[in-house]
Tab-separated table of C-alpha atoms and ligand atoms in Angstrom:
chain	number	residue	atom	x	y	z
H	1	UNK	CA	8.135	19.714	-54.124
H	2	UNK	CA	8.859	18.702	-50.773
H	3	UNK	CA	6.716	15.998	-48.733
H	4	UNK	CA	3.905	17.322	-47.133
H	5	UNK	CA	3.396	17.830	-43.528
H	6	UNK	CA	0.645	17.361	-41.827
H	7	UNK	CA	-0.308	20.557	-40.033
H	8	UNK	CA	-2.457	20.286	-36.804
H	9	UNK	CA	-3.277	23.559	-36.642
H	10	UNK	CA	-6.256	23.533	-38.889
H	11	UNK	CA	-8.036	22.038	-36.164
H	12	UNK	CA	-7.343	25.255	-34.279
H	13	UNK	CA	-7.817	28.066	-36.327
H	14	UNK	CA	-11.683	28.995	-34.876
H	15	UNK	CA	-13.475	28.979	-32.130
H	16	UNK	CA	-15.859	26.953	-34.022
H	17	UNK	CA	-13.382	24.245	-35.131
H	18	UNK	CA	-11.517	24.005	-31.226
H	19	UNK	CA	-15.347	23.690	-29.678
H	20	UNK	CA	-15.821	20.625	-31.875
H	21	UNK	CA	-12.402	19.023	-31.474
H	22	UNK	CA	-12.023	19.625	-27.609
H	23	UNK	CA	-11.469	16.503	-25.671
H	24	UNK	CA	-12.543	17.299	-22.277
H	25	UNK	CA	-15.569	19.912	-20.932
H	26	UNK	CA	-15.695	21.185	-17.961
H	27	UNK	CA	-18.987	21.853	-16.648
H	28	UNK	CA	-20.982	23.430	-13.694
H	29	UNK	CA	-22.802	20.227	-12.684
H	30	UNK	CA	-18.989	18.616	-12.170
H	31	UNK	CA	-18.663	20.375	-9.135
H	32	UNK	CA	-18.734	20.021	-5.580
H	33	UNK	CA	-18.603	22.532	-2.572
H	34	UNK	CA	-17.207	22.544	0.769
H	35	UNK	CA	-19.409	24.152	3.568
H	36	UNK	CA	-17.746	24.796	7.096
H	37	UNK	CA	-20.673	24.873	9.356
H	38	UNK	CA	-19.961	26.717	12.807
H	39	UNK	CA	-22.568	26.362	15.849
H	40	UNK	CA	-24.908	29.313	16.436
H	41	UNK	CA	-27.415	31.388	13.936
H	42	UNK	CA	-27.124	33.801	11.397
H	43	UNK	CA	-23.318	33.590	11.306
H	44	UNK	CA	-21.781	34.139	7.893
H	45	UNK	CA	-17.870	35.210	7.946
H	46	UNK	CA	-15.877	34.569	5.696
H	47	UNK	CA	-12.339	32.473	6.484
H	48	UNK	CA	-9.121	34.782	6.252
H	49	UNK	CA	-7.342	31.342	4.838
H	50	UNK	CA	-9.701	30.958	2.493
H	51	UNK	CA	-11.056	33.863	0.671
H	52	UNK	CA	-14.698	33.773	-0.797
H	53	UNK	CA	-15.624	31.178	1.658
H	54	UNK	CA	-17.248	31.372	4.886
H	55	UNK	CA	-17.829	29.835	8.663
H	56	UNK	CA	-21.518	29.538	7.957
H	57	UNK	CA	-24.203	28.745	11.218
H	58	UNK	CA	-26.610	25.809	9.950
H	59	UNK	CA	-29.288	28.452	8.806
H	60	UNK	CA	-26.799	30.255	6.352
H	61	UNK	CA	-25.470	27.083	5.444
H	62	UNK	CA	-28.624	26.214	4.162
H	63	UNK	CA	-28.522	29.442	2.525
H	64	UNK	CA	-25.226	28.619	0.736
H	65	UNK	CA	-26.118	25.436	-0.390
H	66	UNK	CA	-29.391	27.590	-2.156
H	67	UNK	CA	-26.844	29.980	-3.822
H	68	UNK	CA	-25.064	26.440	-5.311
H	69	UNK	CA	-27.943	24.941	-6.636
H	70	UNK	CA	-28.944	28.139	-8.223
H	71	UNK	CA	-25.542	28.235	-9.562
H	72	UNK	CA	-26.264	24.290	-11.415
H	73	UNK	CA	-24.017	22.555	-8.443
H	74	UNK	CA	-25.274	19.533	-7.632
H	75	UNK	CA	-23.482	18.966	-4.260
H	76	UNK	CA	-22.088	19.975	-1.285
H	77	UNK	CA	-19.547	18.549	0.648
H	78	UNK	CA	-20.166	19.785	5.083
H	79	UNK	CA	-17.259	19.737	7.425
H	80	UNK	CA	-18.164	21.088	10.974
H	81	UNK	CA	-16.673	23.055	13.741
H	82	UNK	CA	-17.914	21.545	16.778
H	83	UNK	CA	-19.035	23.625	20.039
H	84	UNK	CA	-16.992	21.103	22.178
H	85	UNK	CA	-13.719	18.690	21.684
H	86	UNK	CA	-12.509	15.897	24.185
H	87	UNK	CA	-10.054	12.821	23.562
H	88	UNK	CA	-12.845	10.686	21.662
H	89	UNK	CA	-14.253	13.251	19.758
H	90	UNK	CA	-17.315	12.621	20.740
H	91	UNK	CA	-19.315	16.023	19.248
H	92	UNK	CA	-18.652	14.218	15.716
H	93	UNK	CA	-21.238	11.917	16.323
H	94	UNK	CA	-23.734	14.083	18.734
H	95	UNK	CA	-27.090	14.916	16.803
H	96	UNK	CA	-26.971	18.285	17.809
H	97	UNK	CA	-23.919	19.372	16.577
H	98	UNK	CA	-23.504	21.665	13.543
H	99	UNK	CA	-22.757	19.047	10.760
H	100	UNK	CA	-26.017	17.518	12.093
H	101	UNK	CA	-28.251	20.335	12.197
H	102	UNK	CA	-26.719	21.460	9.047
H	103	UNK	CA	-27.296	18.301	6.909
H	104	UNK	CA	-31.083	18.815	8.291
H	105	UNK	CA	-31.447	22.030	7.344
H	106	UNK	CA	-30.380	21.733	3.820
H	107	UNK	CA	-31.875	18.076	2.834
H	108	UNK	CA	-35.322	19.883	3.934
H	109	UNK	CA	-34.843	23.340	1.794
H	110	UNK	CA	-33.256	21.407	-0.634
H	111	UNK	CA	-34.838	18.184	-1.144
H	112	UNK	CA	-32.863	17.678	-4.735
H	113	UNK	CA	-29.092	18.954	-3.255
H	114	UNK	CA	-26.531	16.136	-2.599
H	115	UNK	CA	-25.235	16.275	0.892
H	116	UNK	CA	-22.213	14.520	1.452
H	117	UNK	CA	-20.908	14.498	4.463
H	118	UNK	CA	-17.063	15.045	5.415
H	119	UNK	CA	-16.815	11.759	8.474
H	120	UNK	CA	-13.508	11.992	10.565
H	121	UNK	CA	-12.621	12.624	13.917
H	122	UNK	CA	-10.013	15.558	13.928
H	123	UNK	CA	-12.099	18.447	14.214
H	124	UNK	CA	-13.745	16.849	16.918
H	125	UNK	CA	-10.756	15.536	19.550
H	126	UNK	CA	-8.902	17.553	21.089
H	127	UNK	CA	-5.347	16.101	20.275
H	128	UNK	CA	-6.638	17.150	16.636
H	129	UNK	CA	-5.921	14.004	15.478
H	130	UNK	CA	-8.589	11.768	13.064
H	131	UNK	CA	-8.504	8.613	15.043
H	132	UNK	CA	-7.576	7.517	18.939
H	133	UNK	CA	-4.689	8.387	20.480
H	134	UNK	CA	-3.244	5.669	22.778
H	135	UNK	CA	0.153	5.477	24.560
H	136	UNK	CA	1.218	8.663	22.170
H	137	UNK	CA	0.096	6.435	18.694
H	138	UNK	CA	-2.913	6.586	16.579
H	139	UNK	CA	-4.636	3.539	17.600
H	140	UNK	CA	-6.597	2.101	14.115
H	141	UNK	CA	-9.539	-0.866	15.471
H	142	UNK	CA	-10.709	1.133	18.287
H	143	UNK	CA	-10.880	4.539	16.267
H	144	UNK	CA	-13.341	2.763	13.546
H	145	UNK	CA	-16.448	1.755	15.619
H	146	UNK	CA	-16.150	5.964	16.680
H	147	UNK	CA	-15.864	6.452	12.431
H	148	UNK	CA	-18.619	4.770	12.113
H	149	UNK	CA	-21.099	6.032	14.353
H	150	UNK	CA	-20.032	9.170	13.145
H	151	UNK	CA	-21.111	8.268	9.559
H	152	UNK	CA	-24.332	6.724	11.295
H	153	UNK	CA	-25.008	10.182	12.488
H	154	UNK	CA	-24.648	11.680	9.371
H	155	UNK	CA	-27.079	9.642	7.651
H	156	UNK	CA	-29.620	9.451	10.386
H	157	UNK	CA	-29.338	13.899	9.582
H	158	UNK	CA	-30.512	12.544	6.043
H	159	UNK	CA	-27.265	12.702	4.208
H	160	UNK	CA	-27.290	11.101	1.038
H	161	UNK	CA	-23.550	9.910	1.222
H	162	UNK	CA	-20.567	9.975	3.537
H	163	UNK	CA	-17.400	10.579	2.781
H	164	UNK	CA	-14.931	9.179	5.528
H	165	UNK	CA	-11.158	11.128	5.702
H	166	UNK	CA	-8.856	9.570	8.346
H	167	UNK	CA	-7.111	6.772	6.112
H	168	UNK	CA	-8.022	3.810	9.120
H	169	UNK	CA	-7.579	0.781	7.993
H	170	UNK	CA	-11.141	-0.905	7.494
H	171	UNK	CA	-13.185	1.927	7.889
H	172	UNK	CA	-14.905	1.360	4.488
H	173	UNK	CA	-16.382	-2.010	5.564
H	174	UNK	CA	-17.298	-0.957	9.252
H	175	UNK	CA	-19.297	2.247	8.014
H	176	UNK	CA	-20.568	-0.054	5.389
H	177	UNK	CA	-21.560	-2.436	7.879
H	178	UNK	CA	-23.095	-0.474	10.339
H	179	UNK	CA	-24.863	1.736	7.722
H	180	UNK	CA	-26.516	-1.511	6.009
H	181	UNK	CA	-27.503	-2.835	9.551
H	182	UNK	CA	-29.556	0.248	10.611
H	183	UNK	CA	-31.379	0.680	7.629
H	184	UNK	CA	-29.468	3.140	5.781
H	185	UNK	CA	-28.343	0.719	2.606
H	186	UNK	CA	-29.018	3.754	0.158
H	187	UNK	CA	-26.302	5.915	1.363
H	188	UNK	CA	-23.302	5.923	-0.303
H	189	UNK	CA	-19.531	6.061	1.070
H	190	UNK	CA	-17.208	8.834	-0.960
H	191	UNK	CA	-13.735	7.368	-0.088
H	192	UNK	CA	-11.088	9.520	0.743
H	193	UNK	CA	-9.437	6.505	-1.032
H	194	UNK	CA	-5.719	7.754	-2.015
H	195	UNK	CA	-5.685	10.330	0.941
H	196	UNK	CA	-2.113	11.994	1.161
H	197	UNK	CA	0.520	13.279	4.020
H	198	UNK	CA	0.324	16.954	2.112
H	199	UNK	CA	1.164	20.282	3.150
H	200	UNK	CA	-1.866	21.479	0.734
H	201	UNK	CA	-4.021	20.921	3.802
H	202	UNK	CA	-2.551	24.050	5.965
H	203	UNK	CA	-5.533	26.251	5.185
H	204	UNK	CA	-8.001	23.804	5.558
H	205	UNK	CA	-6.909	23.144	8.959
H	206	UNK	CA	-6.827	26.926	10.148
H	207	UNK	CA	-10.274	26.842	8.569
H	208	UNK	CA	-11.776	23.650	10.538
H	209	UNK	CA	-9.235	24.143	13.751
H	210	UNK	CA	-8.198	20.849	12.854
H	211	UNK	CA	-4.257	20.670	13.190
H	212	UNK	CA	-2.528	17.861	15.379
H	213	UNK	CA	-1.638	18.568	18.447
H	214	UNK	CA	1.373	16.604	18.714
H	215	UNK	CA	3.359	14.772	15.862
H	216	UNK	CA	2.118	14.539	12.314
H	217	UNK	CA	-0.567	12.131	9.785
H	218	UNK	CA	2.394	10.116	8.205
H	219	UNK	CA	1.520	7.234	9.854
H	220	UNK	CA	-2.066	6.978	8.580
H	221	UNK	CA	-2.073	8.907	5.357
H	222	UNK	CA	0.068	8.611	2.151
H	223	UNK	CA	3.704	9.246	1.364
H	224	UNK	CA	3.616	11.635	-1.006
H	225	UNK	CA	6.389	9.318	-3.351
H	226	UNK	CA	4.034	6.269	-3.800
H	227	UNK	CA	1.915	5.314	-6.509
H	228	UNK	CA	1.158	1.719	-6.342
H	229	UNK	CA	0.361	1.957	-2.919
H	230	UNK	CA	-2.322	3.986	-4.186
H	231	UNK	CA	-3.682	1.333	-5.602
H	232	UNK	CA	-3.299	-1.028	-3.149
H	233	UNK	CA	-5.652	1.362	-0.709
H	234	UNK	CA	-7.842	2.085	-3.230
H	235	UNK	CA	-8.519	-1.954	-4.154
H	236	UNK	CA	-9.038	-2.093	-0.517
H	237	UNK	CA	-11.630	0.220	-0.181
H	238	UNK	CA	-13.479	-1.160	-3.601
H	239	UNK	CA	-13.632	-4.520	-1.525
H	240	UNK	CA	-14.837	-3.121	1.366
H	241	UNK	CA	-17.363	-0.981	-0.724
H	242	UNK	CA	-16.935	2.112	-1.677
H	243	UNK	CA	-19.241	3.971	-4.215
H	244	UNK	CA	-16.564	6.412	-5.554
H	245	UNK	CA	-13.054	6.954	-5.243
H	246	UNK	CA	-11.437	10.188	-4.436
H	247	UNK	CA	-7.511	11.445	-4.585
H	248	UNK	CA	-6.769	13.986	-2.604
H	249	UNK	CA	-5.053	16.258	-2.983
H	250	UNK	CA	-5.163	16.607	-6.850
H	251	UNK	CA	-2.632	19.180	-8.401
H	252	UNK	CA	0.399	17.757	-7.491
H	253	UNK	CA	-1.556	13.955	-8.167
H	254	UNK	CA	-2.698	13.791	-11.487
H	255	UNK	CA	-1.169	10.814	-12.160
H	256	UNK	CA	-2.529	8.991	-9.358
H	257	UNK	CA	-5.992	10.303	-11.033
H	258	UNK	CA	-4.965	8.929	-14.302
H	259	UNK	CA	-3.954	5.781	-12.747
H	260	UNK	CA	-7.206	4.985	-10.878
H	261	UNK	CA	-9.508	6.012	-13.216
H	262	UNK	CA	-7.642	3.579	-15.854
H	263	UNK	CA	-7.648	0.400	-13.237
H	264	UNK	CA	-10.951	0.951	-11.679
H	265	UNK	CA	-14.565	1.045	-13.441
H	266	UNK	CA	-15.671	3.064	-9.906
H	267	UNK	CA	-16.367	6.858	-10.132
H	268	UNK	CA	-13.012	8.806	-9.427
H	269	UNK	CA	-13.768	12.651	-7.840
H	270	UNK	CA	-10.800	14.554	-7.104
H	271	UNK	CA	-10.095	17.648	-4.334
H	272	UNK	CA	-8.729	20.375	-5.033
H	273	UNK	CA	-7.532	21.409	-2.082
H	274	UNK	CA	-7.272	24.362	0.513
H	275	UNK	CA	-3.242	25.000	-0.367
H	276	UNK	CA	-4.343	24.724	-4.139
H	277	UNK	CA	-6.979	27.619	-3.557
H	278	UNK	CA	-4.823	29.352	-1.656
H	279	UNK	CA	-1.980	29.679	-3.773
H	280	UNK	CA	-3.972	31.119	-6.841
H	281	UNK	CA	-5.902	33.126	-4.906
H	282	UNK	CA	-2.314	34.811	-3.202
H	283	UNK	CA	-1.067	34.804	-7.416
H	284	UNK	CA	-4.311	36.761	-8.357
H	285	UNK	CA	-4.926	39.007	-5.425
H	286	UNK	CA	-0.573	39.785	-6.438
H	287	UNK	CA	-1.765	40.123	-10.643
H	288	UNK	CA	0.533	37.271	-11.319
H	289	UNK	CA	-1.973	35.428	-12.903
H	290	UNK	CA	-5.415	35.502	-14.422
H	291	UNK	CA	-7.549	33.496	-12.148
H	292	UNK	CA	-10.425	32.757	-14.220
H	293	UNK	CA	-8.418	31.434	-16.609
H	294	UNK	CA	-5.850	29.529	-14.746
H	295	UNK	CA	-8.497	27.921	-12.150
H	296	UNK	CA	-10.204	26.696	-15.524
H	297	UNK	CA	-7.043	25.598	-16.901
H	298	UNK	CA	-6.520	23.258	-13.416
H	299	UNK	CA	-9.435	22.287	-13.045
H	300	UNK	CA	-9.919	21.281	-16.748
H	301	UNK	CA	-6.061	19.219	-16.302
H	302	UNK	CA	-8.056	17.364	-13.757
H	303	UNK	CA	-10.692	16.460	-15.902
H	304	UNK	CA	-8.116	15.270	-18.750
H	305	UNK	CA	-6.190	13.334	-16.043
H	306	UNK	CA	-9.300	11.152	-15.579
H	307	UNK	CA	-11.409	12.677	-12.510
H	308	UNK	CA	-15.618	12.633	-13.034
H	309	UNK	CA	-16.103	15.255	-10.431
H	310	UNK	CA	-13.978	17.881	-8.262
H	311	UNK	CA	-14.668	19.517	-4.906
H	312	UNK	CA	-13.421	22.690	-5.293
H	313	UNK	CA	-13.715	26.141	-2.773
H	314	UNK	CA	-13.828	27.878	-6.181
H	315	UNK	CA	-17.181	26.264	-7.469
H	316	UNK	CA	-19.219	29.160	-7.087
H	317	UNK	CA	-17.193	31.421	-9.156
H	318	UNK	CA	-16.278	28.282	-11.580
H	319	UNK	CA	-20.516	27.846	-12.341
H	320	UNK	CA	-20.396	31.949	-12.697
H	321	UNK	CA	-17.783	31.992	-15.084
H	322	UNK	CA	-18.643	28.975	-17.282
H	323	UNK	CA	-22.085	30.455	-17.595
H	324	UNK	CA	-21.519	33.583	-19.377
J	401	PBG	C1	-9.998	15.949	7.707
J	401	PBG	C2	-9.794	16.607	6.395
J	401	PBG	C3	-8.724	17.395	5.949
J	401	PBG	C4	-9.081	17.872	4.684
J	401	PBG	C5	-10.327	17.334	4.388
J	401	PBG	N1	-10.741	16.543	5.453
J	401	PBG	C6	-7.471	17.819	6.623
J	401	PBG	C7	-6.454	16.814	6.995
J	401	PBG	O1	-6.528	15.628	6.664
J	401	PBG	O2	-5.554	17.237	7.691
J	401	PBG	C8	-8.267	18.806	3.834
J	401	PBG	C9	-9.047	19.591	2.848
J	401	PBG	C10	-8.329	20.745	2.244
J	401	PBG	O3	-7.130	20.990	2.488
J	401	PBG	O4	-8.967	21.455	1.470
J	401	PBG	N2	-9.249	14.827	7.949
């Protein structure tokens, strides 16, 4: 008789047994999604980059968010198009602007929804850049007084956290800051904490109009070849005080997940961004892949890697599929 081996695959011989073993569950009310809110009324079309989701007017954003929460999402995450852009950006922060209205709209229809707002400055200037440009650079202490009256805006629309984007350095503490000193010490900040340089974005920014002008964002966010420097930012912002902790992008990151959720006791949420729709949306449409499965599959790897919660343009069909 030869030694006997021990054979894992008893565990999976059922759907019975694998239900009760698996590790990691991925689940409806993990999800959060983007809304790209577009001045006017009754505008709903849907963004060529980014199938399945749409430039939405405040009223049919509102409408959107309703379809989420039907779906069991618990948040959504608003980036605007602005009706006007100028070298400060200054429609971020103007209560009239879509973002605004739109935050309005849905925190009245849907008292229970969790707005987060998306605070940066690039869809706003027109350089498309997220902070100030002087002499040709992106200057950092002058852009963050601009961040954070943005945020300010944001929550004085009612949104119940902000979630700033442009990698400045200090922009945790002054949003923090200027939040707590105008009464608004119960919204939370969603750090774009490990933000990266990534080519991921290029749908995103045909969807928001939000590509630079001139040069590049290497020399505010990440090099895609560091780690610990993730860490470093991402101490910096738990300092400063952040509520949760976001990498971004997440596909080509899960280690960075892994490695913040293991050396922080904050929230981690992950994005999974516009290039990562895109290219398994381009597979699918092509019958390269299944994309049920394979969206579950990713979004499931960043689960196991460590993330609490993803934003995702494919939550609505995510919350379909896991429900039948
Ligand atoms: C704005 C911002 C970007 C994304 C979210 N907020 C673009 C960028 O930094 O260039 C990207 C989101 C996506 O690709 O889905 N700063």
């Amino acid at each position: 008789m030869t030694k006997p081996f021990y054979r894992p695959r008893r565990l999976r011989a059922s759907a019975a047994i694998r239900n009760l073993v698996r590790e990691t569950e991925l689940n409806a009310c993990d999800l959060i999604f983007p809304l790209f809110v577009v001045p006017g009324k009754k505008i709903k079309k849907e963004i060529p980059s980014l199938v399945g989701n749409y430039h939405l007017s405040p009223d049919m954003a509102v409408e959107m968010a309703r379809e989420a929460d039907a779906a069991g999402i618990p948040g959504v995450l608003v980036f605007g198009l602005p009706e006007y852009k100028d070298e400060q950006g200054s429609s971020a922060w103007d209560a009239q602007s879509p973002v605004q209205q739109a935050i309005r709209a849905i925190k009245s229809a849907l008292p229970g929804m969790l707005v987060i707002s998306d605070v940066c400055l690039c869809q706003y200037t027109s350089h498309g850049h997220c902070g100030l440009v002087k002499d040709g650079r992106i200057d950092n202490d002058s852009s963050l007084r601009l961040i954070a009256n943005t945020a300010l805006s944001h929550a004085e629309a009612g949104a119940d956290m902000v979630a700033p984007s442009d990698m400045m350095d200090g922009r945790i503490r002054m949003i923090r800051e200027t939040l707590d000193g105008r009464g608004f010490a119960e919204v939370s900040i969603m750090s774009y904490a490990a933000k990266y340089a990534s080519a991921f974005y290029g749908p995103f920014r045909d969807a928001a109009n939000s590509a630079p002008q001139f040069g590049d964002r290497r020399t505010y966010q990440m090099d895609p070849a560091n780690s610990r420097e993730a860490l470093r930012e991402v101490a910096l912002d738990v300092e400063e005080g952040a509520d949760i902790l976001m990498v971004k992008p997440a596909l080509a990151y899960l280690d960075i997940i892994r490695k913040v959720k293991d050396n922080f006791d904050l929230p981690v949420c992950a994005y999974n961004v516009s290039g990562e729709f895109a290219m398994v949306k381009a597979a699918a449409a092509q019958g390269l892949v299944d994309e049920e499965r394979i969206v579950l599959e990713i979004l499931t790897g960043m689960k196991r890697a460590g993330t609490d919660m993803i934003i995702t343009y494919h939550a609505l069909d995510v919350a379909r599929w896991l429900r039948q």
